[in-house]
Coordinates of C-alpha atoms in Angstrom, one line a residue:
Chain S
M97 CA 54.7 109.8 92.8
E98 CA 56.0 106.5 91.5
W99 CA 58.6 105.3 89.2
K100 CA 56.3 103.6 86.8
E101 CA 57.7 100.2 85.7
E102 CA 55.3 99.9 82.8
G103 CA 55.3 103.5 81.6
D104 CA 53.4 105.1 78.7
K105 CA 55.1 103.7 75.7
R106 CA 53.5 106.0 73.2
P107 CA 55.6 108.7 71.5
L108 CA 55.7 111.8 73.7
S109 CA 54.0 113.8 70.9
Q110 CA 51.0 111.6 71.3
R111 CA 50.7 111.8 75.1
P112 CA 48.0 114.3 76.3
E113 CA 50.1 115.5 79.2
W114 CA 52.7 116.8 76.8
S115 CA 50.3 118.5 74.3
D116 CA 51.2 122.0 75.5
V117 CA 54.9 121.6 75.0
T118 CA 56.8 122.4 71.8
P119 CA 59.8 120.1 71.4
V120 CA 63.2 121.8 70.9
P121 CA 65.5 120.2 68.3
Q122 CA 69.2 119.8 68.9
D123 CA 71.3 122.7 67.5
D124 CA 74.5 121.3 66.1
G125 CA 75.4 124.5 64.5
P126 CA 75.4 125.3 60.8
N127 CA 78.1 122.9 59.8
P128 CA 78.1 120.0 62.2
V129 CA 81.5 118.2 62.1
V130 CA 80.4 114.7 62.7
P131 CA 76.6 114.7 63.2
I132 CA 75.3 111.6 65.0
A133 CA 72.5 109.6 63.3
Y134 CA 70.1 109.4 66.2
K135 CA 67.1 107.1 66.2
D136 CA 63.7 108.8 65.9
D137 CA 62.6 107.9 69.5
F138 CA 65.8 109.2 70.9
T139 CA 65.5 112.4 69.0
E140 CA 62.0 112.9 70.2
T141 CA 62.7 112.2 73.8
M142 CA 65.7 114.6 73.8
D143 CA 63.6 117.3 72.0
Y144 CA 61.1 117.2 74.8
F145 CA 63.8 117.1 77.4
R146 CA 65.3 120.2 75.9
A147 CA 61.9 121.9 76.0
V148 CA 61.5 121.5 79.8
Y149 CA 65.2 122.0 80.5
F150 CA 65.4 125.4 78.7
A151 CA 62.1 126.4 80.4
D152 CA 63.6 125.2 83.7
E153 CA 60.3 123.3 84.4
R154 CA 60.9 121.2 87.5
S155 CA 57.8 119.1 87.4
L156 CA 56.7 115.5 87.5
R157 CA 56.5 115.1 83.8
S158 CA 60.0 116.6 83.6
L159 CA 61.1 113.9 86.0
H160 CA 59.6 111.3 83.8
V161 CA 61.2 112.6 80.6
T162 CA 64.6 112.6 82.3
A163 CA 64.1 108.9 83.2
E164 CA 63.3 108.1 79.6
A165 CA 66.3 110.1 78.4
I166 CA 68.6 108.4 80.9
L167 CA 67.4 104.9 79.9
M168 CA 68.3 105.8 76.3
N169 CA 71.7 107.2 77.3
A170 CA 72.8 106.9 80.8
G171 CA 75.9 109.0 80.1
N172 CA 74.2 112.3 79.5
Y173 CA 75.2 114.1 82.6
T174 CA 73.2 117.2 81.7
V175 CA 70.1 115.1 82.0
W176 CA 71.2 113.7 85.4
H177 CA 72.0 117.2 86.6
F178 CA 68.6 118.4 85.7
R179 CA 67.0 115.4 87.3
R180 CA 68.7 116.2 90.6
L181 CA 67.3 119.8 90.4
I182 CA 63.8 118.3 89.8
L183 CA 64.1 115.8 92.7
E184 CA 65.0 118.6 95.0
A185 CA 62.2 120.9 93.8
L186 CA 59.6 118.1 94.1
N187 CA 61.0 117.0 97.5
A188 CA 60.9 113.5 96.0
D189 CA 61.1 110.3 97.8
L190 CA 64.7 109.4 97.5
H191 CA 64.2 105.8 98.4
E192 CA 62.3 105.4 95.2
E193 CA 65.1 107.1 93.4
L194 CA 67.5 104.4 94.7
D195 CA 65.2 101.9 92.9
F196 CA 65.4 103.9 89.7
I197 CA 69.2 104.0 89.9
K198 CA 69.3 100.2 90.5
K199 CA 67.3 99.7 87.3
V200 CA 69.6 101.9 85.2
A201 CA 72.7 100.4 86.8
N202 CA 71.8 96.9 85.8
G203 CA 72.7 97.6 82.2
N204 CA 75.4 100.2 82.9
P205 CA 77.4 99.1 86.0
K206 CA 80.5 101.0 85.1
N207 CA 78.9 104.3 84.2
Y208 CA 80.4 107.2 86.2
Q209 CA 77.2 109.4 86.1
I210 CA 75.0 106.6 87.7
W211 CA 77.4 106.1 90.5
H212 CA 77.8 109.7 91.2
H213 CA 74.0 110.2 91.2
R214 CA 73.7 107.2 93.6
R215 CA 76.2 108.9 95.9
W216 CA 74.3 112.2 95.8
V217 CA 71.1 110.4 96.8
A218 CA 72.8 108.3 99.5
E219 CA 74.4 111.4 100.9
K220 CA 71.0 113.0 101.3
L221 CA 69.4 110.0 102.9
G222 CA 72.3 109.5 105.2
T223 CA 72.3 106.5 107.5
D224 CA 68.8 105.6 106.4
A225 CA 70.5 104.4 103.2
T226 CA 73.4 102.4 104.8
S227 CA 72.0 98.9 104.5
E228 CA 70.5 99.5 101.1
E229 CA 73.8 100.8 99.8
L230 CA 75.7 97.9 101.1
D231 CA 73.1 95.5 99.6
F232 CA 73.3 97.4 96.3
T233 CA 77.0 97.3 96.0
K234 CA 77.0 93.6 97.0
K235 CA 74.6 92.8 94.2
I236 CA 76.7 94.7 91.6
L237 CA 79.8 92.9 92.9
S238 CA 78.0 89.5 92.7
L239 CA 77.9 90.1 88.9
D240 CA 81.4 91.6 88.7
A241 CA 83.5 91.2 91.9
K242 CA 86.1 93.7 90.7
N243 CA 83.8 96.6 89.6
Y244 CA 86.0 99.6 90.6
H245 CA 83.0 101.9 90.9
A246 CA 81.1 99.6 93.2
W247 CA 84.2 99.2 95.5
S248 CA 84.7 103.0 95.5
H249 CA 81.0 103.5 96.5
R250 CA 81.1 100.8 99.1
Q251 CA 84.2 102.3 100.7
W252 CA 82.5 105.7 100.8
V253 CA 79.4 104.2 102.4
L254 CA 81.4 102.5 105.1
Q255 CA 83.4 105.6 105.9
E256 CA 80.5 108.1 105.8
L257 CA 77.6 106.0 106.9
G258 CA 79.0 103.0 108.7
G259 CA 78.0 99.4 108.5
W260 CA 81.5 97.9 109.2
E261 CA 80.3 95.0 111.3
D262 CA 80.1 92.3 108.6
E263 CA 82.7 93.7 106.2
L264 CA 85.6 91.4 107.1
D265 CA 83.3 88.4 106.7
Y266 CA 82.2 89.7 103.3
C267 CA 85.8 89.9 102.2
K268 CA 86.4 86.4 103.5
Q269 CA 83.4 85.2 101.4
L270 CA 84.6 86.9 98.3
L271 CA 88.0 85.4 98.7
E272 CA 86.5 82.0 99.1
D273 CA 84.7 82.6 95.8
D274 CA 87.9 83.8 94.1
I275 CA 91.2 83.9 96.1
F276 CA 92.7 85.9 93.2
N277 CA 90.3 88.8 93.6
N278 CA 92.7 91.7 94.2
S279 CA 89.8 94.1 95.0
A280 CA 88.8 91.9 97.9
W281 CA 92.3 91.8 99.2
N282 CA 92.4 95.6 99.0
Q283 CA 89.1 95.8 100.8
R284 CA 90.3 93.4 103.5
Y285 CA 93.2 95.8 104.1
F286 CA 90.8 98.7 104.2
V287 CA 88.7 97.0 106.8
I288 CA 91.4 95.8 109.1
T289 CA 93.0 99.2 109.2
K290 CA 89.9 101.4 109.4
S291 CA 87.1 99.4 111.0
P292 CA 86.1 100.8 114.4
F293 CA 85.1 97.2 115.4
L294 CA 88.5 95.7 115.0
G295 CA 91.7 96.7 116.8
G296 CA 93.7 98.2 114.0
L297 CA 96.5 96.8 111.9
E298 CA 98.9 95.8 114.7
A299 CA 96.2 94.1 116.7
M300 CA 95.0 92.2 113.7
R301 CA 98.4 91.3 112.3
E302 CA 98.9 87.9 113.8
S303 CA 95.5 86.5 112.7
E304 CA 95.9 88.2 109.3
V305 CA 99.3 86.7 108.8
N306 CA 97.9 83.2 109.5
Y307 CA 95.1 83.8 107.0
T308 CA 97.4 85.1 104.3
V309 CA 100.0 82.3 104.7
G310 CA 97.1 79.9 104.1
A311 CA 96.1 81.7 101.0
I312 CA 99.7 81.7 99.7
I313 CA 100.1 78.0 100.3
A314 CA 96.9 77.3 98.4
K315 CA 97.9 79.4 95.3
P316 CA 101.5 80.6 95.5
E317 CA 101.2 82.2 92.0
N318 CA 98.6 84.6 93.4
E319 CA 100.2 88.1 93.5
S320 CA 97.7 89.6 96.0
P321 CA 98.5 87.7 99.3
W322 CA 102.2 88.2 98.9
R323 CA 101.7 92.0 98.6
Y324 CA 99.1 91.8 101.4
L325 CA 101.6 90.0 103.7
R326 CA 104.1 92.8 103.1
G327 CA 101.4 95.4 103.8
L328 CA 100.6 93.9 107.2
Y329 CA 104.1 95.1 108.3
K330 CA 103.6 98.7 107.1
D331 CA 106.2 101.0 108.8
D332 CA 107.8 98.0 110.6
T333 CA 110.0 96.3 108.0
Q334 CA 112.2 94.7 110.7
S335 CA 109.2 92.8 112.1
W336 CA 108.5 91.6 108.6
V337 CA 112.1 90.4 108.2
N338 CA 112.1 88.7 111.6
D339 CA 108.7 87.0 111.5
P340 CA 109.4 83.3 111.0
Q341 CA 106.1 82.8 109.3
V342 CA 107.2 85.1 106.4
S343 CA 110.4 83.4 105.7
S344 CA 109.0 79.9 106.3
V345 CA 106.2 80.4 103.8
C346 CA 108.9 81.4 101.2
L347 CA 110.8 78.3 102.0
K348 CA 107.7 76.1 101.8
V349 CA 106.8 77.4 98.4
L350 CA 110.4 77.2 97.1
S351 CA 110.8 73.6 98.3
A352 CA 107.6 72.6 96.5
K353 CA 109.2 73.9 93.3
R354 CA 106.0 75.1 91.9
S355 CA 105.0 78.8 91.1
T356 CA 108.0 80.1 92.9
V357 CA 108.4 83.6 91.3
F358 CA 106.7 85.6 94.2
A359 CA 108.4 83.4 96.8
L360 CA 111.8 84.2 95.2
S361 CA 111.1 87.9 95.0
T362 CA 110.0 88.0 98.6
L363 CA 113.1 86.1 99.6
L364 CA 115.1 88.7 97.7
D365 CA 113.5 91.5 99.5
L366 CA 114.1 89.8 102.8
L367 CA 117.7 89.4 102.0
C368 CA 118.0 93.0 101.0
H369 CA 116.7 93.9 104.4
G370 CA 119.2 91.8 106.3
F371 CA 117.5 88.4 106.6
Q372 CA 120.1 85.7 107.4
P373 CA 119.2 82.6 105.5
S374 CA 119.7 79.1 106.8
Q375 CA 121.3 76.4 104.6
D376 CA 117.7 75.2 103.8
F377 CA 117.2 78.4 101.7
I378 CA 120.4 78.0 99.9
N379 CA 119.6 74.5 99.0
A380 CA 116.0 75.3 97.9
V381 CA 117.2 78.1 95.6
D382 CA 120.0 75.9 94.3
A383 CA 117.4 73.2 93.4
L384 CA 115.6 75.7 91.2
K385 CA 118.5 76.7 89.0
T386 CA 118.5 75.8 85.4
P387 CA 121.4 73.9 83.9
D388 CA 122.9 76.9 82.2
L389 CA 123.2 78.8 85.5
D390 CA 126.4 78.5 87.5
L391 CA 125.5 79.8 90.9
S392 CA 128.6 78.5 92.7
D393 CA 130.3 81.8 93.1
S394 CA 127.1 83.8 93.9
N395 CA 125.8 84.8 97.2
L396 CA 122.2 83.9 97.7
A397 CA 120.7 87.2 96.7
T398 CA 122.6 87.2 93.4
A399 CA 121.6 83.6 92.8
V400 CA 117.9 84.5 93.4
C401 CA 118.1 87.3 90.9
S402 CA 119.7 85.0 88.3
V403 CA 117.0 82.3 88.8
L404 CA 114.3 84.9 88.5
G405 CA 115.8 86.2 85.3
R406 CA 115.4 82.7 83.9
M407 CA 112.0 81.9 85.4
D408 CA 110.4 85.3 84.6
P409 CA 112.0 86.2 81.3
M410 CA 109.4 88.9 80.5
R411 CA 110.8 90.9 83.3
V412 CA 114.5 89.9 82.8
N413 CA 115.5 93.6 82.7
Y414 CA 114.0 94.2 86.1
W415 CA 115.7 91.2 87.7
T416 CA 119.0 92.2 86.2
W417 CA 118.6 95.7 87.6
R418 CA 117.8 94.2 91.0
K419 CA 121.0 92.1 90.8
N420 CA 123.1 95.1 89.9
K421 CA 121.7 97.1 92.8
L422 CA 122.4 94.5 95.5
P423 CA 124.3 95.9 98.4
A424 CA 127.8 94.4 98.7
Q425 CA 127.1 92.7 102.0
T426 CA 123.8 90.9 101.1
A427 CA 124.0 87.2 102.1
Chain I
M160 CA 84.8 116.3 73.2
N161 CA 86.8 113.3 74.6
G162 CA 86.1 111.5 71.4
A163 CA 87.4 114.4 69.4
Y164 CA 90.6 114.4 71.4
W165 CA 91.1 110.7 71.0
G166 CA 90.4 110.7 67.2
L167 CA 92.3 113.9 66.4
T168 CA 95.4 113.1 68.5
T169 CA 95.5 109.7 66.8
L170 CA 95.4 111.4 63.4
D171 CA 98.2 113.8 64.4
L172 CA 100.4 110.9 65.6
L173 CA 99.8 109.2 62.3
G174 CA 100.7 112.4 60.4
K175 CA 97.2 112.9 59.1
L176 CA 95.7 115.7 61.0
E177 CA 95.3 117.9 57.9
I178 CA 92.5 115.7 56.6
V179 CA 90.2 117.4 59.1
D180 CA 88.8 120.9 58.6
Q181 CA 90.6 122.9 61.3
D182 CA 88.2 125.8 61.3
E183 CA 85.2 123.7 61.7
V184 CA 86.7 121.8 64.6
V185 CA 87.9 124.9 66.4
S186 CA 84.6 126.7 66.1
W187 CA 82.7 123.6 67.3
V188 CA 85.0 123.3 70.3
M189 CA 84.4 127.0 71.2
E190 CA 80.7 126.5 71.0
C191 CA 81.0 123.9 73.7
Q192 CA 82.3 126.4 76.2
H193 CA 79.9 127.3 79.0
E194 CA 79.7 130.8 80.6
S195 CA 81.5 129.4 83.6
G196 CA 84.6 128.9 81.5
G197 CA 84.4 125.1 81.4
F198 CA 83.6 123.0 78.4
G199 CA 80.8 120.5 77.9
G200 CA 80.9 117.3 75.9
N201 CA 78.9 118.8 73.1
I202 CA 77.0 122.0 72.3
G203 CA 74.5 122.7 75.1
H204 CA 76.0 120.2 77.5
D205 CA 76.9 121.1 81.0
P206 CA 80.6 121.8 81.6
H207 CA 82.8 119.2 83.2
I208 CA 86.5 119.1 83.9
V209 CA 87.1 116.1 81.6
H210 CA 85.8 117.9 78.6
T211 CA 87.6 121.1 79.5
L212 CA 91.0 119.3 79.3
S213 CA 90.0 117.6 76.0
A214 CA 89.0 121.0 74.5
V215 CA 92.3 122.5 75.5
Q216 CA 94.2 119.5 74.1
V217 CA 92.3 119.7 70.8
L218 CA 93.0 123.4 70.4
A219 CA 96.7 122.7 71.2
L220 CA 96.8 120.2 68.3
F221 CA 95.8 123.0 65.9
D222 CA 98.0 125.6 67.6
K223 CA 94.9 127.6 68.5
L224 CA 95.3 128.0 72.2
N225 CA 95.3 131.7 71.5
V226 CA 91.5 131.7 70.9
L227 CA 91.0 131.0 74.6
D228 CA 90.4 133.3 77.4
I229 CA 92.9 131.7 79.7
D230 CA 91.8 133.4 82.9
K231 CA 88.2 132.2 82.3
I232 CA 89.2 128.5 82.0
A233 CA 91.7 128.8 84.9
N234 CA 89.1 130.2 87.1
Y235 CA 86.7 127.4 86.3
I236 CA 89.3 124.8 87.1
A237 CA 90.6 126.6 90.2
G238 CA 87.0 126.8 91.4
L239 CA 86.8 123.0 91.4
Q240 CA 89.6 122.5 93.9
N241 CA 88.5 121.4 97.3
V242 CA 89.9 122.3 100.7
D243 CA 91.8 119.0 101.0
G244 CA 93.5 119.7 97.7
S245 CA 91.4 117.3 95.7
F246 CA 89.4 118.3 92.6
S247 CA 85.8 117.8 91.8
G248 CA 84.7 116.9 88.2
D249 CA 82.0 119.6 88.1
M250 CA 79.7 121.5 90.4
W251 CA 78.2 118.2 91.6
G252 CA 81.2 117.3 93.6
E253 CA 82.5 113.9 92.4
I254 CA 86.1 113.6 93.6
D255 CA 88.6 111.4 91.9
T256 CA 92.4 111.6 91.3
R257 CA 91.5 111.6 87.6
F258 CA 90.4 115.2 88.1
S259 CA 93.6 116.1 89.9
Y260 CA 95.5 115.1 86.8
I261 CA 93.1 116.9 84.5
A262 CA 93.3 120.1 86.4
I263 CA 97.1 120.1 86.6
C264 CA 97.5 119.0 83.0
C265 CA 95.1 121.7 81.7
L266 CA 96.6 124.5 83.7
S267 CA 100.1 123.4 82.9
L268 CA 99.3 123.5 79.1
L269 CA 97.9 127.0 79.7
Q270 CA 101.0 127.9 81.7
C271 CA 99.1 129.1 84.8
L272 CA 99.5 126.3 87.3
D273 CA 99.9 129.0 90.0
K274 CA 96.1 129.5 89.9
I275 CA 95.6 126.4 92.1
N276 CA 97.1 125.3 95.3
V277 CA 99.7 122.9 94.0
E278 CA 101.1 121.8 97.3
K279 CA 97.6 120.8 98.6
A280 CA 96.9 119.1 95.2
V281 CA 100.1 117.0 95.6
N282 CA 99.3 116.2 99.2
Y283 CA 95.9 114.9 98.2
I284 CA 97.4 112.7 95.5
M285 CA 99.9 111.3 98.0
S286 CA 97.1 110.4 100.4
C287 CA 95.9 108.1 97.6
K288 CA 99.2 106.2 97.6
N289 CA 98.9 102.5 98.6
L290 CA 101.4 100.1 100.1
D291 CA 102.1 98.5 96.7
G292 CA 103.4 101.9 95.5
G293 CA 100.4 102.4 93.3
F294 CA 97.5 104.9 93.5
G295 CA 93.7 104.7 93.6
C296 CA 90.8 107.1 92.8
T297 CA 90.5 108.2 96.5
P298 CA 92.4 107.3 99.7
G299 CA 92.1 103.5 100.4
A300 CA 90.9 102.7 96.9
E301 CA 92.7 99.8 95.1
S302 CA 95.7 100.6 93.0
H303 CA 94.6 100.8 89.3
A304 CA 96.8 101.6 86.3
G305 CA 94.5 104.3 85.0
Q306 CA 94.5 106.1 88.3
I307 CA 98.3 105.5 88.6
F308 CA 98.8 107.3 85.3
C309 CA 96.7 110.2 86.5
C310 CA 98.6 110.5 89.8
V311 CA 102.1 110.0 88.4
G312 CA 101.3 112.4 85.5
A313 CA 100.1 115.0 88.0
L314 CA 103.2 114.6 90.1
A315 CA 105.4 114.7 87.0
L316 CA 103.8 118.0 85.8
T317 CA 104.2 119.6 89.3
G318 CA 107.8 118.5 89.7
S319 CA 106.9 116.1 92.5
L320 CA 108.0 112.7 91.3
H321 CA 110.4 112.4 94.1
H322 CA 107.4 111.4 96.3
V323 CA 107.0 108.3 94.2
D324 CA 108.7 105.0 95.2
K325 CA 109.8 104.4 91.6
D326 CA 111.3 101.0 92.2
L327 CA 108.3 99.7 94.0
L328 CA 105.8 101.2 91.6
G329 CA 107.9 100.2 88.6
W330 CA 107.8 96.6 89.7
W331 CA 104.0 96.7 90.3
L332 CA 103.6 98.2 86.8
C333 CA 105.8 95.7 85.0
E334 CA 103.9 92.9 86.7
R335 CA 100.9 94.0 84.7
Q336 CA 102.4 92.3 81.6
V337 CA 100.8 89.0 81.1
K338 CA 101.8 86.0 79.0
S339 CA 100.2 87.2 75.8
G340 CA 102.4 90.3 76.1
G341 CA 99.5 92.6 76.8
L342 CA 99.1 94.7 79.9
N343 CA 96.3 94.6 82.5
G344 CA 95.3 97.3 85.0
R345 CA 95.2 95.3 88.2
P346 CA 96.5 91.9 89.3
E347 CA 94.6 89.0 87.8
K348 CA 92.6 91.0 85.3
L349 CA 92.5 90.6 81.6
P350 CA 94.9 92.6 79.4
D351 CA 93.5 95.6 77.5
V352 CA 95.1 97.8 74.9
C353 CA 94.3 100.9 76.8
Y354 CA 96.7 99.8 79.5
S355 CA 99.5 100.0 76.9
W356 CA 99.1 103.7 77.5
W357 CA 98.3 103.9 81.3
V358 CA 101.0 101.5 82.3
L359 CA 103.7 102.4 79.8
S360 CA 103.4 106.2 80.1
S361 CA 103.7 105.7 83.9
L362 CA 106.7 103.6 83.5
I363 CA 108.3 106.1 81.2
M364 CA 107.6 109.0 83.6
I365 CA 109.4 107.1 86.4
D366 CA 112.2 105.9 84.1
R367 CA 111.4 102.2 84.4
A368 CA 110.0 101.5 80.9
H369 CA 112.7 98.9 80.1
W370 CA 111.2 96.6 82.7
I371 CA 108.6 95.4 80.4
D372 CA 109.0 93.2 77.3
K373 CA 108.7 95.8 74.5
D374 CA 108.4 93.4 71.6
K375 CA 105.7 91.3 73.1
L376 CA 103.6 94.4 73.9
I377 CA 104.0 95.7 70.3
K378 CA 102.8 92.3 69.0
F379 CA 99.8 92.4 71.3
I380 CA 98.7 95.9 70.2
I381 CA 99.2 95.0 66.5
D382 CA 97.1 91.9 67.0
C383 CA 94.3 94.1 68.4
Q384 CA 93.8 95.7 65.0
D385 CA 90.8 95.2 62.7
R386 CA 92.8 94.8 59.5
E387 CA 89.7 94.9 57.3
N388 CA 87.9 98.0 58.7
G389 CA 90.6 99.7 60.6
G390 CA 90.8 100.7 64.2
I391 CA 92.1 98.9 67.3
S392 CA 90.0 97.1 70.0
D393 CA 90.6 96.3 73.7
R394 CA 91.9 92.8 72.9
P395 CA 92.2 90.7 69.8
D396 CA 89.0 90.0 67.9
D397 CA 86.8 92.4 69.8
A398 CA 85.0 95.3 68.2
V399 CA 87.1 98.5 67.7
D400 CA 86.4 101.9 69.0
V401 CA 88.1 105.3 68.9
F402 CA 89.2 105.1 72.5
H403 CA 91.2 101.9 72.2
T404 CA 92.4 103.1 68.8
Y405 CA 94.0 106.2 70.3
F406 CA 95.5 104.3 73.3
G407 CA 96.9 101.6 71.0
V408 CA 98.5 104.1 68.7
A409 CA 99.8 106.2 71.6
G410 CA 101.2 103.0 73.2
L411 CA 103.0 102.2 69.9
S412 CA 104.3 105.7 69.9
L413 CA 105.8 105.2 73.3
L414 CA 107.3 102.0 72.0
E415 CA 108.9 104.0 69.2
Y416 CA 107.0 102.1 66.5
P417 CA 108.0 103.3 63.1
E418 CA 106.0 106.0 61.3
V419 CA 104.2 107.0 64.5
K420 CA 105.1 110.4 65.9
A421 CA 106.4 110.7 69.4
V422 CA 103.9 111.3 72.2
D423 CA 104.5 113.1 75.5
P424 CA 103.8 110.6 78.3
A425 CA 102.6 113.3 80.8
Y426 CA 100.6 115.6 78.5
A427 CA 99.3 112.8 76.3
L428 CA 99.8 115.0 73.3
P429 CA 102.3 114.7 70.4
V430 CA 105.7 115.9 71.5
H431 CA 105.9 118.5 68.7
V432 CA 102.7 120.1 70.1
V433 CA 104.1 120.3 73.6
N434 CA 107.3 121.7 72.3
R435 CA 105.4 124.3 70.3
I436 CA 103.6 125.5 73.5
F437 CA 106.7 125.7 75.7
F438 CA 109.6 126.5 73.4
S439 CA 108.4 128.7 70.7
R440 CA 107.1 131.7 72.6

């Protein structure tokens, strides 16, 4: 049984293998509220689908009509559901089904029904499907590196079927392609915390901090590595405050005076957690102030909030709120 | 059914619901109900949790919740809760925090939240919390404004917002506002009108809405209109659709735009509809 690439293109009513079937029209009720103007070929395909669906005919021709219906509308979950029943009844070759899904996904990479069907098939195939699933999601991600469905499926594959060995390298490659890819940063965190081949978050921390600092220096306006850096110190804020790499990357970015918003907000968080700034920090922040700001009376944290309010005016209310919330003893 | 909800709620927010024939809509909605109690997307379609909520919301707009067999729907939804507290979308088992919100919102509107295990539902949602304060579709998944709306909404409706780090999440959410004034759903993505809803309603539910620039967002949404043919698109000059039209109008409602009725950020229904359900019985 094959998924025929070049299938019979004749209308179903003209195909001999369907001659015994009476198509069933859609019943929209006596007064349809907003009836859709379907094309003739769509109407015909769905009429034949309804015929076999209501008859619960789980045959090869039923399988083929579900394929045609899906290619016309990949969102019809009733058709997908019936297709699953047919696949089970026929004990179909599910590797071929993966090929069919790949074909449909090409035009519909964000369709929930397709991804769910893919997962159903992969679950049945188990570890036989691992490398194919990793390849498939990789291909989808090569077209859209942030496709949320693809990432969700890939995470499921890794956790249920395995294949962690090359995942950190894959993240590295994606970040080389686009250092701003937040999905890749999220996956990187997923890998270093969950991969059975790495030592876990604490063991990976030092090398990851080095990597992240490099990413920050390259593009200090990139939100993701700043958040990632903070995440590396999950449950251990004191180590984050005390790590000289964290404070020094802030200082480096501040001193360069370019794209400093995240460096300033990180410094603010450090100060709120007891970081004791050297004179270098005070000078660096002072150098960023706009002429209208008088920071002479301010402690450093207040000064940082004031500068942020000027530099990031869209979020001025947030920075004002941070300023008002500062503990009395912050440096 | 989702399209009916988007279109009809928009009409209600604009004060024009009466142009639709209520009886026709209500009878069509009921014809979409399956024997399991769930609703399908159209007549003869299989039931799914997403269409079940939309059906209940549409009936609520017309003050016709009384046509429902509440127990039947509640049993359908309760049957979709899994051992870990998560919810499946339908009998085929897809799990996503969207479905947690849908289940909780639906049963809350029907005033029978006790039919599910709320504590486990909340625990599952919390397992999807990420270090940036946001939430994904499943544990470990990237924080995404749409999923965040679902999780925060579900927590709000179950009185569990104290689990949210409002300051941290509020900051992540207000960082979604980009130069054009529009909102994106994740760092470094393009703005899209629908995030005017997902991000803003989340911010309102955690009392941090004032952290975005309201005027710039209004301007962005207004610019997404098709002034010749009507409707709103995902970003300026793209083709319109009813989905983005609804979320644009709902976003404007949250921003208190004149002549748009108030919308409830957790139930995603006009406030007068929610009040009618809870305060007039």
